[in-house]
Amino acid sequence: MEYTDMMFDKFGVPAEFMSKDAVLACFSIGRTTASLVDVGGDIAVVTPVYDG
């Protein structure tokens, strides 16, 4: 069973919103365009976001 199916069917969740982490990070600082750098323990990821 897929995640969204489970949430709707099994738990009765009325709505769901999914988005990429980079887009949410932009919105959290009030921007819709940015270059984000996510540095983890073993990998770094650069993500361009243009107009949200």
Tab-separated table of C-alpha atoms in Angstrom:
chain	number	residue	atom	x	y	z
A	1	MET	CA	0.000	0.000	0.000
A	2	GLU	CA	1.395	3.385	-0.943
A	3	TYR	CA	1.869	6.077	1.680
A	4	THR	CA	-0.890	8.382	0.429
A	5	ASP	CA	-3.381	5.530	0.041
A	6	MET	CA	-2.677	4.420	3.592
A	7	MET	CA	-3.138	7.928	4.997
A	8	PHE	CA	-6.476	8.439	3.226
A	9	ASP	CA	-7.939	4.937	3.547
A	10	LYS	CA	-6.605	3.630	6.857
A	11	PHE	CA	-6.315	6.818	8.912
A	12	GLY	CA	-9.000	8.966	7.270
A	13	VAL	CA	-6.724	11.943	6.652
A	14	PRO	CA	-8.829	14.532	4.746
A	15	ALA	CA	-5.961	16.190	2.829
A	16	GLU	CA	-2.237	15.916	2.277
A	17	PHE	CA	0.501	18.219	0.988
A	18	MET	CA	3.857	17.034	-0.347
A	19	SER	CA	6.724	19.228	-1.451
A	20	LYS	CA	10.468	19.058	-1.941
A	21	ASP	CA	12.634	20.106	1.023
A	22	ALA	CA	14.430	22.773	-1.014
A	23	VAL	CA	11.197	24.537	-1.976
A	24	LEU	CA	9.987	24.545	1.636
A	25	ALA	CA	13.341	25.931	2.786
A	26	CYS	CA	12.970	28.813	0.311
A	27	PHE	CA	9.447	29.582	1.466
A	28	SER	CA	10.552	29.523	5.117
A	29	ILE	CA	12.886	32.471	4.480
A	30	GLY	CA	10.395	34.333	2.306
A	31	ARG	CA	11.973	33.619	-1.085
A	32	THR	CA	10.793	31.808	-4.185
A	33	THR	CA	14.165	31.722	-5.970
A	34	ALA	CA	17.429	30.560	-4.363
A	35	SER	CA	20.349	28.156	-4.529
A	36	LEU	CA	20.262	25.842	-1.541
A	37	VAL	CA	23.163	23.810	-0.216
A	38	ASP	CA	22.348	20.836	2.021
A	39	VAL	CA	25.482	19.470	3.668
A	40	GLY	CA	25.004	16.102	5.331
A	41	GLY	CA	27.345	13.653	6.990
A	42	ASP	CA	28.560	12.032	3.797
A	43	ILE	CA	27.056	14.015	0.910
A	44	ALA	CA	26.373	17.611	-0.082
A	45	VAL	CA	23.519	18.500	-2.427
A	46	VAL	CA	23.077	21.820	-4.251
A	47	THR	CA	19.536	22.536	-5.444
A	48	PRO	CA	18.494	25.515	-7.545
A	49	VAL	CA	14.924	26.711	-7.000
A	50	TYR	CA	13.490	29.147	-9.519
A	51	ASP	CA	10.116	30.762	-8.853
A	52	GLY	CA	9.121	28.245	-6.206
